[in-house]
Every structure is written in structure tokens, then in C-alpha cells.
Coordinates of C-alpha atoms and ligand atoms in Angstrom, one line a residue:
M1071 CA -11.7 7.1 21.7
K1072 CA -9.8 4.0 22.4
Y1073 CA -6.1 3.7 21.4
I1074 CA -4.2 0.4 20.2
F1075 CA -0.6 0.9 19.8
V1076 CA 1.3 -1.8 17.7
T1077 CA 5.1 -2.2 18.1
G1078 CA 7.4 -5.1 16.9
G1079 CA 10.3 -6.9 18.2
V1080 CA 13.1 -9.2 17.4
V1081 CA 13.4 -8.4 13.5
S1082 CA 11.8 -6.4 11.1
S1083 CA 9.0 -7.5 8.4
L1084 CA 7.0 -9.5 10.8
G1085 CA 3.9 -8.4 9.4
K1086 CA 3.3 -5.6 11.9
G1087 CA 1.2 -3.9 9.3
L1088 CA -0.8 -6.6 8.4
A1089 CA -1.5 -7.6 12.0
A1090 CA -2.6 -4.1 12.9
A1091 CA -4.6 -4.3 9.8
S1092 CA -6.4 -7.4 10.7
L1093 CA -7.3 -6.2 13.9
G1094 CA -8.9 -3.1 12.2
T1095 CA -10.8 -6.0 10.1
L1096 CA -12.1 -8.0 13.0
L1097 CA -13.0 -4.5 15.1
E1098 CA -15.2 -3.2 12.2
H1099 CA -16.6 -6.5 11.8
R1100 CA -17.8 -6.0 15.6
G1101 CA -19.5 -2.7 14.4
L1102 CA -16.9 -0.6 15.7
R1103 CA -15.5 2.4 13.8
V1104 CA -11.6 2.0 13.1
T1105 CA -8.8 4.3 11.9
L1106 CA -5.1 3.2 11.5
Q1107 CA -2.0 5.3 11.8
K1108 CA 1.4 4.6 11.2
L1109 CA 4.7 6.5 12.5
D1110 CA 7.9 6.0 10.9
P1111 CA 11.1 6.7 12.7
Y1112 CA 13.1 7.7 9.6
L1113 CA 14.1 11.1 8.9
N1114 CA 12.6 11.6 5.4
V1115 CA 9.7 13.9 5.5
D1116 CA 7.3 11.2 3.5
P1117 CA 8.5 8.2 1.3
G1118 CA 7.8 10.2 -1.9
T1119 CA 11.4 10.4 -2.8
M1120 CA 12.6 6.9 -1.7
N1121 CA 13.6 4.2 -4.1
P1122 CA 10.9 1.6 -4.2
L1123 CA 13.7 -0.6 -4.2
Q1124 CA 14.5 0.5 -0.7
H1125 CA 11.2 0.9 0.6
G1126 CA 8.4 -0.8 -1.5
E1127 CA 5.7 0.9 -3.3
V1128 CA 4.8 4.4 -2.3
Y1129 CA 1.3 4.4 -1.4
V1130 CA -0.7 7.4 -2.5
L1131 CA -4.0 8.9 -0.3
A1132 CA -7.0 10.5 -1.8
D1133 CA -5.8 13.8 -0.6
G1134 CA -2.4 13.2 -1.8
A1135 CA -0.3 12.3 0.7
E1136 CA 2.5 9.9 -0.1
T1137 CA 2.8 7.0 2.2
D1138 CA 4.2 4.0 3.4
L1139 CA 2.8 0.9 2.1
D1140 CA 1.3 -0.2 5.1
L1141 CA -1.4 2.5 4.7
G1142 CA -2.4 0.3 1.7
H1143 CA -3.0 -2.5 3.9
Y1144 CA -4.7 -0.6 6.2
E1145 CA -7.4 0.6 3.5
R1146 CA -7.5 -2.8 2.1
F1147 CA -8.5 -4.4 5.3
T1148 CA -11.1 -1.9 6.6
K1149 CA -13.2 0.9 5.5
C1150 CA -11.4 3.8 6.3
V1151 CA -10.1 6.2 4.0
L1152 CA -6.9 7.9 5.2
T1153 CA -5.7 11.4 4.9
R1154 CA -1.9 12.6 5.7
D1155 CA -2.6 12.9 9.1
N1156 CA -2.4 8.9 9.4
N1157 CA 1.2 8.8 8.2
L1158 CA 3.7 10.7 10.5
T1159 CA 7.5 10.4 10.3
S1160 CA 10.5 11.6 12.1
G1161 CA 11.3 14.1 9.3
Q1162 CA 7.8 15.5 9.3
V1163 CA 8.4 15.8 13.4
Y1164 CA 11.4 17.6 13.4
E1165 CA 10.1 19.8 10.4
T1166 CA 7.2 20.8 12.4
V1167 CA 9.3 21.4 15.8
L1168 CA 12.2 23.5 13.9
A1169 CA 9.6 25.7 11.9
K1170 CA 7.8 26.4 15.7
E1171 CA 11.3 27.2 16.7
R1172 CA 12.2 29.8 14.2
R1173 CA 8.8 31.3 14.6
G1174 CA 9.9 31.8 18.2
D1175 CA 6.6 29.8 19.5
Y1176 CA 8.9 28.3 22.3
L1177 CA 9.7 31.2 24.0
G1178 CA 13.5 31.2 24.3
K1179 CA 13.1 27.7 26.1
T1180 CA 15.8 25.0 25.2
V1181 CA 14.1 22.9 22.4
Q1182 CA 14.2 18.8 23.5
V1183 CA 13.6 15.7 22.4
I1184 CA 11.3 15.6 25.6
P1185 CA 8.9 17.5 25.6
H1186 CA 8.7 19.0 22.4
I1187 CA 9.5 16.1 20.0
T1188 CA 7.2 13.9 22.2
D1189 CA 4.5 16.4 22.4
E1190 CA 4.2 16.8 18.8
I1191 CA 4.0 13.1 18.5
K1192 CA 1.2 12.9 20.9
N1193 CA -0.8 15.8 19.1
R1194 CA 0.0 14.2 16.1
I1195 CA -2.0 11.0 17.3
R1196 CA -4.8 13.3 18.9
T1197 CA -5.5 14.9 15.5
L1198 CA -6.9 11.4 14.6
E1199 CA -9.6 11.7 17.9
Q1200 CA -10.6 15.3 16.6
A1201 CA -11.3 14.2 13.2
G1202 CA -14.3 12.3 15.1
N1203 CA -14.8 9.6 12.8
A1204 CA -13.5 6.6 14.5
D1205 CA -13.9 4.8 17.6
V1206 CA -10.9 3.0 17.7
L1207 CA -7.4 4.0 16.7
I1208 CA -5.0 1.4 15.8
T1209 CA -1.5 3.0 15.7
E1210 CA 1.6 1.1 14.1
I1211 CA 4.9 2.0 15.3
G1212 CA 7.7 1.3 12.3
G1213 CA 10.6 0.0 13.2
T1214 CA 11.9 -2.6 15.8
T1215 CA 12.3 -2.5 19.7
G1216 CA 15.8 -1.4 20.5
D1217 CA 16.5 1.2 17.3
I1218 CA 17.8 4.5 18.5
E1219 CA 15.6 6.5 16.1
G1220 CA 12.4 4.9 17.1
L1221 CA 12.8 5.9 21.0
P1222 CA 11.1 9.2 21.0
F1223 CA 8.1 7.5 19.7
L1224 CA 8.1 4.9 22.4
E1225 CA 8.7 7.7 24.9
A1226 CA 5.7 9.4 23.5
I1227 CA 3.3 6.6 23.7
R1228 CA 4.5 6.0 27.4
Q1229 CA 3.2 9.3 28.3
F1230 CA 0.2 9.1 26.3
I1231 CA -1.0 5.8 27.9
L1232 CA 0.0 7.2 31.2
Q1233 CA -2.2 10.2 30.4
V1234 CA -5.6 8.3 29.0
G1235 CA -5.3 5.5 31.3
H1236 CA -4.8 1.6 30.5
E1237 CA -8.8 1.0 29.9
N1238 CA -8.2 3.4 27.1
A1239 CA -5.0 2.6 25.4
I1240 CA -3.0 -0.6 25.3
L1241 CA 0.4 -1.9 23.6
L1242 CA 0.2 -4.9 21.5
H1243 CA 3.8 -6.4 20.7
V1244 CA 4.4 -8.4 17.6
T1245 CA 7.4 -10.5 17.8
L1246 CA 9.0 -13.7 16.5
V1247 CA 9.3 -17.0 18.4
P1248 CA 11.7 -19.0 16.0
Y1249 CA 11.9 -22.7 15.7
I1250 CA 15.3 -23.6 16.2
K1251 CA 15.7 -27.0 14.1
A1252 CA 18.8 -28.4 15.7
A1253 CA 17.0 -28.1 19.1
G1254 CA 13.5 -28.9 17.8
E1255 CA 12.1 -26.3 19.6
L1256 CA 10.7 -23.0 19.5
K1257 CA 12.9 -20.4 21.3
T1258 CA 11.1 -17.7 23.8
K1259 CA 14.6 -15.7 24.5
P1260 CA 14.6 -13.2 21.5
T1261 CA 11.1 -12.4 22.9
Q1262 CA 12.2 -12.1 26.3
Q1263 CA 14.8 -9.9 25.5
S1264 CA 12.8 -7.4 23.3
V1265 CA 9.8 -7.4 25.6
A1266 CA 12.9 -6.6 28.5
K1267 CA 13.7 -3.3 26.1
L1268 CA 10.3 -2.2 26.1
R1269 CA 9.8 -2.6 29.9
E1270 CA 13.1 -0.7 30.3
I1271 CA 11.6 2.5 29.0
G1272 CA 8.2 1.8 31.1
L1273 CA 6.3 0.2 28.4
Q1274 CA 4.7 -3.4 29.3
P1275 CA 2.7 -5.0 26.4
E1276 CA -0.9 -6.3 27.4
V1277 CA -0.5 -8.6 24.2
L1278 CA 1.7 -10.8 22.7
I1279 CA 1.1 -11.6 18.8
C1280 CA 3.9 -14.3 18.2
R1281 CA 4.7 -15.2 14.6
T1282 CA 5.8 -18.9 14.4
E1283 CA 6.4 -21.4 12.2
K1284 CA 4.9 -23.8 14.7
P1285 CA 1.9 -24.0 16.8
L1286 CA 2.9 -22.5 20.2
E1287 CA 2.5 -25.4 22.7
E1288 CA 1.1 -24.8 26.2
D1289 CA 4.8 -24.8 27.6
V1290 CA 5.8 -22.3 25.3
R1291 CA 3.0 -19.8 26.2
E1292 CA 3.5 -20.2 29.8
K1293 CA 7.0 -19.2 29.5
L1294 CA 6.4 -16.2 27.2
S1295 CA 3.2 -15.4 29.6
L1296 CA 5.9 -15.7 32.8
Y1297 CA 9.2 -13.7 31.2
C1298 CA 7.1 -11.3 29.5
N1299 CA 4.8 -10.2 32.4
V1300 CA 1.5 -10.8 30.0
P1301 CA -1.4 -13.1 31.1
I1302 CA -1.1 -16.3 29.4
S1303 CA -4.6 -15.5 27.6
S1304 CA -2.7 -12.9 26.1
V1305 CA -0.2 -14.8 24.0
I1306 CA -1.5 -14.9 20.7
E1307 CA -0.3 -17.4 17.9
A1308 CA 0.4 -16.1 14.7
R1309 CA 1.3 -18.5 12.2
D1310 CA 2.4 -18.1 9.0
V1311 CA -0.6 -17.9 6.6
E1312 CA -0.6 -20.5 4.1
N1313 CA -2.4 -19.0 0.9
S1314 CA -3.6 -15.4 1.4
I1315 CA -2.9 -12.5 3.7
Y1316 CA -6.5 -12.3 4.2
E1317 CA -6.6 -15.5 6.3
F1318 CA -4.8 -13.2 9.0
P1319 CA -7.7 -11.6 10.2
L1320 CA -9.3 -15.0 10.6
M1321 CA -6.2 -16.7 12.4
L1322 CA -6.5 -13.8 14.8
Q1323 CA -10.1 -14.3 15.5
A1324 CA -9.7 -17.7 16.1
E1325 CA -7.2 -17.0 18.8
G1326 CA -9.2 -14.7 20.4
L1327 CA -7.4 -11.3 19.7
D1328 CA -10.3 -9.4 19.1
E1329 CA -12.1 -10.5 22.3
K1330 CA -9.2 -9.8 24.5
V1331 CA -8.8 -6.4 23.3
C1332 CA -12.3 -5.6 23.6
K1333 CA -12.0 -6.9 27.1
L1334 CA -8.8 -4.5 28.1
L1335 CA -10.6 -1.4 26.5
H1336 CA -13.9 -2.0 27.9
L1337 CA -15.6 -1.9 24.5
E1338 CA -19.0 -4.0 24.4
T1339 CA -19.9 -5.1 21.0
P1340 CA -21.1 -8.5 19.7
P1341 CA -18.4 -11.0 18.1
A1342 CA -17.3 -10.3 14.7
D1343 CA -19.3 -11.8 12.2
M1344 CA -16.6 -13.1 9.4
E1345 CA -18.9 -14.9 7.3
R1346 CA -18.4 -12.9 4.0
W1347 CA -14.8 -12.4 4.9
K1348 CA -14.6 -16.1 4.7
M1349 CA -16.3 -16.6 1.5
I1350 CA -14.4 -14.1 -0.1
V1351 CA -11.1 -16.0 1.5
H1352 CA -12.2 -19.0 -0.2
S1353 CA -12.7 -17.8 -3.1
I1354 CA -9.2 -16.6 -3.5
V1355 CA -7.6 -19.4 -2.1
H1356 CA -9.4 -22.0 -3.9
P1357 CA -10.2 -20.9 -7.4
S1358 CA -11.2 -23.7 -9.9
R1359 CA -9.4 -22.1 -12.7
R1360 CA -6.3 -20.2 -13.5
V1361 CA -4.4 -17.2 -15.5
K1362 CA -1.1 -16.2 -16.0
I1363 CA -0.5 -12.4 -16.0
A1364 CA 2.7 -10.7 -17.0
V1365 CA 3.7 -7.7 -15.1
V1366 CA 6.7 -5.8 -17.2
G1367 CA 8.4 -3.8 -15.1
K1368 CA 11.9 -2.6 -13.5
Y1369 CA 11.5 -3.3 -9.7
V1370 CA 11.2 -6.9 -10.3
E1371 CA 13.3 -7.9 -7.2
L1372 CA 11.0 -6.7 -4.4
Q1373 CA 7.9 -7.9 -3.9
D1374 CA 6.9 -5.0 -2.2
A1375 CA 7.7 -2.4 -5.2
Y1376 CA 4.4 -3.3 -6.7
K1377 CA 2.1 -4.3 -3.8
S1378 CA -1.1 -2.7 -4.6
I1379 CA -0.9 -4.1 -8.0
Y1380 CA -0.5 -7.6 -6.6
E1381 CA -3.2 -7.4 -4.4
S1382 CA -5.6 -5.7 -6.8
L1383 CA -5.0 -8.4 -9.0
C1384 CA -5.4 -11.0 -6.4
H1385 CA -8.8 -9.7 -5.3
A1386 CA -9.9 -9.5 -9.2
G1387 CA -8.7 -13.1 -9.3
G1388 CA -11.3 -13.9 -6.3
A1389 CA -13.8 -12.2 -8.1
N1390 CA -13.4 -14.6 -11.1
D1391 CA -12.9 -17.9 -9.5
C1392 CA -9.7 -17.7 -10.9
G1393 CA -6.3 -18.0 -9.3
V1394 CA -3.3 -15.4 -10.6
D1395 CA 0.0 -16.9 -11.6
L1396 CA 2.2 -13.8 -11.6
E1397 CA 5.0 -13.7 -14.1
I1398 CA 7.3 -11.1 -13.1
V1399 CA 9.3 -9.9 -16.3
D1400 CA 12.2 -7.5 -16.1
A1401 CA 11.7 -4.8 -18.6
E1402 CA 15.5 -4.5 -19.4
Q1403 CA 15.5 -8.1 -20.5
I1404 CA 12.7 -7.6 -22.8
E1405 CA 15.4 -5.2 -24.3
A1406 CA 17.9 -7.6 -24.4
E1407 CA 16.0 -10.9 -25.8
G1408 CA 12.7 -9.6 -27.1
A1409 CA 9.2 -9.7 -26.0
E1410 CA 8.3 -13.2 -27.6
I1411 CA 10.0 -15.5 -25.1
F1412 CA 8.8 -14.0 -22.0
L1413 CA 5.0 -13.0 -23.2
N1414 CA 4.2 -15.9 -25.4
G1415 CA 1.2 -17.7 -23.6
V1416 CA 0.3 -15.0 -21.2
G1417 CA -3.2 -14.5 -20.7
G1418 CA -2.9 -10.7 -20.3
I1419 CA -0.1 -8.2 -20.1
L1420 CA 0.1 -5.5 -17.1
V1421 CA 2.6 -2.4 -17.6
P1422 CA 2.8 -0.5 -13.9
G1423 CA 3.8 2.7 -13.0
G1424 CA 7.5 4.1 -12.9
F1425 CA 10.2 6.9 -13.0
G1426 CA 13.4 7.3 -15.0
D1427 CA 14.3 5.7 -18.7
R1428 CA 16.0 2.2 -17.4
G1429 CA 13.7 -0.6 -18.9
T1430 CA 11.4 1.9 -20.9
E1431 CA 11.9 0.3 -24.3
G1432 CA 11.3 -3.0 -23.1
K1433 CA 8.1 -2.2 -22.1
V1434 CA 7.3 -0.5 -25.3
A1435 CA 7.9 -3.6 -26.8
A1436 CA 5.8 -5.2 -24.3
A1437 CA 2.8 -3.3 -25.3
R1438 CA 3.7 -3.4 -28.9
Y1439 CA 3.5 -7.4 -28.5
A1440 CA 0.0 -6.7 -26.6
R1441 CA -1.4 -4.7 -29.3
E1442 CA -0.5 -6.6 -32.5
N1443 CA -1.0 -10.4 -30.8
K1444 CA -4.6 -8.9 -29.3
I1445 CA -3.7 -9.9 -25.9
P1446 CA -5.4 -8.0 -22.9
F1447 CA -3.4 -5.0 -21.5
L1448 CA -3.9 -2.9 -18.8
G1449 CA -1.2 -0.1 -18.6
I1450 CA -0.8 1.9 -15.3
C1451 CA 0.4 5.4 -15.1
L1452 CA 3.9 5.1 -16.8
G1453 CA 2.2 2.1 -18.4
M1454 CA -0.1 4.5 -20.3
Q1455 CA 2.4 6.9 -21.2
I1456 CA 4.4 3.6 -22.8
A1457 CA 1.3 2.7 -24.8
T1458 CA 0.9 6.3 -25.9
I1459 CA 4.3 6.0 -27.0
E1460 CA 4.1 2.7 -28.8
F1461 CA 1.2 3.7 -30.9
A1462 CA 2.6 6.9 -31.9
R1463 CA 5.8 5.3 -33.3
N1464 CA 4.5 1.9 -34.3
V1465 CA 0.8 3.2 -35.9
C1466 CA 1.1 6.7 -36.5
G1467 CA 4.7 6.5 -37.9
L1468 CA 5.8 9.5 -35.7
E1469 CA 9.4 7.8 -35.6
G1470 CA 11.5 8.6 -32.2
A1471 CA 8.1 9.8 -30.2
N1472 CA 8.8 9.8 -26.6
S1473 CA 8.3 11.1 -23.6
T1474 CA 10.2 14.3 -22.3
E1475 CA 11.2 12.5 -19.1
F1476 CA 13.1 9.8 -21.3
D1477 CA 14.4 11.8 -24.5
A1478 CA 14.2 15.5 -24.2
A1479 CA 15.3 16.1 -27.3
T1480 CA 12.4 13.7 -28.9
P1481 CA 11.0 15.1 -32.3
H1482 CA 7.4 14.1 -30.8
P1483 CA 7.1 14.5 -27.8
V1484 CA 3.7 12.5 -27.0
I1485 CA 4.1 12.5 -23.5
A1486 CA 5.3 15.9 -21.8
L1487 CA 5.5 18.5 -18.7
L1488 CA 2.5 20.8 -18.9
D1489 CA 3.9 24.2 -19.4
E1490 CA 3.1 25.3 -15.9
Q1491 CA 4.7 22.5 -14.5
K1492 CA 8.2 23.7 -15.9
E1493 CA 8.8 26.4 -13.5
V1494 CA 8.8 24.1 -10.6
A1495 CA 12.3 23.1 -8.8
G1496 CA 12.0 20.7 -6.0
K1497 CA 11.3 17.0 -6.3
G1498 CA 7.7 16.3 -5.7
G1499 CA 6.7 19.7 -6.4
S1500 CA 5.2 19.2 -9.7
M1501 CA 3.5 16.1 -9.5
R1502 CA -0.3 15.4 -9.8
L1503 CA -1.1 13.8 -6.7
G1504 CA -4.2 12.3 -4.9
S1505 CA -7.8 11.8 -6.3
W1506 CA -9.1 13.5 -9.5
P1507 CA -12.0 13.5 -11.0
A1508 CA -12.3 12.2 -14.6
V1509 CA -15.3 11.7 -17.4
L1510 CA -15.6 8.7 -19.6
K1511 CA -16.8 8.7 -23.2
A1512 CA -19.8 7.4 -23.9
G1513 CA -19.7 3.9 -25.6
S1514 CA -16.2 3.2 -25.0
L1515 CA -14.9 0.2 -23.0
A1516 CA -13.9 2.3 -20.0
H1517 CA -17.6 3.3 -19.6
K1518 CA -18.4 -0.1 -19.8
I1519 CA -16.2 -1.0 -17.4
Y1520 CA -17.0 1.5 -14.9
G1521 CA -20.7 1.3 -15.3
Q1522 CA -20.6 4.9 -15.1
A1523 CA -19.6 8.0 -16.7
E1524 CA -18.1 9.8 -13.7
I1525 CA -15.2 8.6 -11.6
A1526 CA -12.5 9.6 -9.2
E1527 CA -8.9 8.1 -9.2
R1528 CA -5.7 8.7 -7.7
H1529 CA -2.7 10.0 -9.4
R1530 CA 1.0 10.3 -8.9
H1531 CA 2.9 11.6 -11.8
R1532 CA 4.5 14.5 -13.4
Y1533 CA 3.9 13.7 -17.3
E1534 CA 0.8 14.1 -19.2
F1535 CA -0.2 13.1 -22.4
N1536 CA 0.4 15.8 -25.0
S1537 CA -2.5 17.0 -26.5
T1538 CA -1.1 18.2 -29.6
Y1539 CA -1.1 14.6 -31.0
R1540 CA -4.8 14.0 -30.2
A1541 CA -6.5 14.3 -33.3
Q1542 CA -3.5 12.6 -35.3
M1543 CA -3.8 9.7 -33.2
E1544 CA -7.3 9.3 -32.7
E1545 CA -7.6 9.0 -36.8
K1546 CA -5.4 5.9 -36.6
G1547 CA -7.8 4.2 -33.8
F1548 CA -6.4 5.6 -30.2
I1549 CA -9.5 6.0 -28.1
I1550 CA -9.3 8.8 -25.9
S1551 CA -11.8 7.2 -23.1
G1552 CA -11.4 9.2 -20.5
T1553 CA -10.2 12.9 -19.8
S1554 CA -10.5 15.4 -16.8
P1555 CA -13.6 17.1 -16.6
N1556 CA -12.5 20.2 -18.8
G1557 CA -11.2 17.6 -21.1
S1558 CA -7.8 19.0 -21.0
L1559 CA -6.0 16.2 -19.4
V1560 CA -5.9 12.3 -21.0
E1561 CA -6.8 10.0 -18.2
M1562 CA -7.7 6.9 -20.1
I1563 CA -6.9 5.2 -23.3
E1564 CA -8.0 2.4 -25.3
H1565 CA -7.4 0.8 -28.9
R1566 CA -10.2 0.9 -31.1
D1567 CA -8.8 -2.3 -33.3
H1568 CA -8.3 -4.6 -30.3
P1569 CA -10.4 -6.6 -27.9
W1570 CA -9.2 -5.2 -24.7
F1571 CA -6.4 -2.7 -24.5
V1572 CA -6.8 -0.2 -21.7
A1573 CA -4.2 2.3 -20.2
V1574 CA -4.7 4.7 -17.5
Q1575 CA -3.0 7.9 -16.1
F1576 CA -3.9 7.1 -12.4
H1577 CA -3.5 4.2 -10.2
P1578 CA -6.6 2.2 -9.6
E1579 CA -4.7 -0.3 -7.6
F1580 CA -5.0 2.2 -4.8
L1581 CA -8.8 1.6 -4.4
S1582 CA -9.4 -1.9 -5.0
K1583 CA -10.1 -4.3 -1.8
P1584 CA -10.8 -7.8 -1.5
E1585 CA -14.4 -7.0 -0.8
A1586 CA -14.9 -4.7 -3.7
P1587 CA -12.2 -5.7 -6.5
H1588 CA -11.8 -2.6 -8.9
P1589 CA -13.3 -2.9 -12.0
L1590 CA -10.5 -2.1 -14.1
F1591 CA -8.6 -5.4 -12.6
D1592 CA -11.9 -7.5 -12.4
E1593 CA -12.8 -6.8 -16.1
F1594 CA -8.8 -6.9 -17.0
I1595 CA -8.8 -10.8 -15.4
R1596 CA -12.0 -11.4 -17.2
A1597 CA -10.7 -10.4 -20.5
S1598 CA -7.4 -12.5 -19.6
L1599 CA -9.3 -15.3 -19.3
G1600 CA -11.2 -15.5 -22.5
Ligands
LIG2282 N1 7.4 9.1 -14.6 C1 5.9 9.1 -15.0 C2 5.5 10.6 -14.6 O1 6.2 11.2 -13.8 C3 4.8 8.1 -14.6 C4 4.9 7.7 -12.8 C5 4.2 6.8 -12.5 O2 4.1 5.8 -13.5 N2 3.7 6.9 -11.3 O3 4.8 11.1 -15.1

């Protein structure tokens, strides 16, 4: 296996994850099998318990792992299907090492960062080699060079590269080359210093990926090469993409990144054939029409909180020759001012997932507005629970219907915990996570959308539709169009008296790619155009 490590310097948010994913795209289009991994220096065991406003969305893998949102980029940009081994946090490393220590595995030795923590990190990199399904592993290290908490990871990588040799493992450093207006110049000093930090601990990057607003002129490249000790051909310019993140692989290809990487790693392959990718990017960037989609949520301040949903809408837009104008609506504002002013005139309404009761009444109002005005509606996870509450209250006359998550004393708990979940104490312990199969009702909209009767989708939730209310709601036109194979869990619902009202207990946004938009988003956009 060949190894590519990706670090970031100067500032965070440089798009390291996108750079890693884009390199993955290019290598895959050269015929290589690629997998990607993220090492996160924070001490949480996983991001499952973090507020989305802190950390962005929690991305869920097929095996149920709750991971960093960069894994979403990895899966969208490549064909790889990741597992819990592909996201490692310091929390996990320490958890494992401390468990071994308690078991007595270290035979009386003093347990230390070097070698015990670093060995554990190296083991977890090796695990992906043992899986045997990739030629190249791209490992991204979270954080910024110079962070104290990142040091064990960098030290582990230094040892790792030494052990497998430079022809098998390389380091790419993503860095910022800022433009200083007053001087009218690009400045290389921050990059020099962040590379110096790496060299101090024995790491020499082979390639610099330079994020910049302006073109890197020859003299800037020369300076970076000289001071950072990399050949000038390894100074890669990465300008801010103009329209779409999916342009990033094309930009890096034009700079010769994949060619360079293959040469360094002695990988002989034909050049990457990016024709189809280019066509997809073109249809995303130059659509001939537009549609307005309202996303009614509560984590509206942070673009990253609903990352995969926004990306899925973008993929579906591309497939329908249509640009998606997002109208991000704060559910609490709907509570204060009513749905009409925010939702009047939109093509479609989407209510995404969420936890806790803040903003839920605003979302219920949005679902009602979509139902009454026959506006296409897509409810995701909490969005399906909201649509259920709305229908129970306003169509079935079940006054005060609610989820027990928001009102423990509701007279009509149409969304509730299953009995067997009630015992579990730890946060996360009672979640339904990862890929679950479902069967679709013949003749339903869901069945038509998927074009098949059996599906598998990723879940992340605690509460479920309460089946005691099934018959009562179905009678009024609430269609249960998808269930777990034994029929016990409700996975998809739709409305009989509405042209396109679909809500799902799972997260379809984790399965959409630019090259293969998810059918639910695809049809939602199509309906919203109509
Ligand atoms: N809070 C809801 C639950 O736990 C929905 C979760 C979600 O939308 N991901 O069931």
C-alpha cells in the first residue's frame, strides 16, 4: 500500500479535507483503488456528542460510526465506503491505550506518549492496509501544525514514514499564502514558518498545496521552494474555486498534483480521465434554470451544520439542469412571525434532522404550510417526526400530539421511544445508527422514486413513529410507504392528498454523490421545479 499524509498549516478551514478528497478523485480516475482516513486530535471519542454549531454535521457511516464531516467529502468524491476505522480521534487512542494498561498488557512498563500512544496510532493506520481493499491510503490530520494536541499524530507519522520508506509514504502540506493588500503581494512567510514547525519535529513535506486568492507567480513559487525545501514543481497552486467545490480536483489536476504524487510513490498509471467529472461540474455550475428551496432548521448560522444536505441538493440540481438557491430559514423565526413570509414563493421545503425542542414548533408550522399549499416537502429524520406531529394534530385532530422528546407528558405521543430503548442511560447508547434495510409499499411515491422495493439507508436517531397511531392516521390519508422488513418500524411516510410530500426517518443525504445524486433529492428538485 502507498500512503499519503495530509497536514495543514497557518490557519484552519483551508479545505484540507477537500484537498485530500480531490486527490482521491484524481487517483481513482487513474485506475487506483483509494481509501481515506481522518485523524482528529480532539479528546472526544467521536463527534457524536458535539453540538453541530461547534463542529459541523456529524457524518454517519454505513457501519453506524459517527464521524467528522470530512468523511462525507471522502465518500462523495470517491467510491470508497468507509468504516469506523477511517476516523480516529485522540479520545479513541487514549481509550484503547488506557484499557490495555488496566488489563495489564504493558507488563509493568511506564505507559508513555512515545511509544505507546504513537504505536496505537500507527496500528490504526495499518488496520486500513490489512483491510486490503485499496492501493493508496490518504490520511488527513485534523488541526493545524503547531497545535500541541496534534503532536502525537505528527510524531507517529514521522515514525511511520521512516518505517515504510519515502517511496511508499509522502507528506502533503496544505498551507495559506495570503495576499496583503497594502503591500500588493502574496506573502510566503506564514508557510515558511509552518513548514519550519514540521521540520523541527522531523517531517519534511514533499508537496505544498498553497491556498491563495491570486495566482502564484514564478518568484513566489521559487521562494516557497527555496525556503521550504521542496522542488519548485512540487509547489501546487490551489486558488479559491469560483463556483463549486467539485471544481477542486480539476484545478489540482491542471497543476499536476496527481502526476507528481504518482511519480513520488512510483505508481505507474495512465493520466486521470476526468471527462465525465467535467461534464457533471459543468451541469452544476452552468444550469439553465433555478429553483428556490427553503431549508427550515435551527443550526442556520453555520454552513457546515447541514453540509451533506446542501451537497445533496447541489447534486440533484446538477442532474436537473437547475441551480438551487437555498433559503435558510430559522425555525424560531417562523415561530415568531409565521410561515407565510418566509415560505411564500419557494419551490420546495425541506426540514432536516435535529435534536432538542428548540424551533420544533416552527418546523411543524413549515410542514403545515407545505401540506396546505401543496408545496413539495422533504422531511429528513426529525423532519419526518415533525410531519407526523403536524398531521396528527391538524388532520387527525389529536390535540397536543407531540414527540416525547419535546413533551414527555403529551396526550398523544405519536413519536416516542421504543420500550427496549428506555433502559439505556449513556448518550448515544440508545441511538439507531448506520445502515438499515427497508421495504417500500407497492404503488407508493417512494416506490416510484427509488424504482425498487428494497432499500438500505443510514440512520441516526433515538425516537420512532409510534405504531399505535398507524390505523388512525392512515385512515386520514397518511401513507406509510416504507417500513423495516418485519413491518414494525416506520421508515417513510407520504400524504395521499398532496402531489409530493415525502418524509423519511433516515438520512438520504449520506448516500448522494455528484456522479450519482440520491433519487429522493433528485425527485424532490424535479417536483420543486414543476
Ligand atoms: N431528535 C430526533 C431523534 O432522536 C431526530 C434525530 C435526527 O433528526 N437525526 O429521534
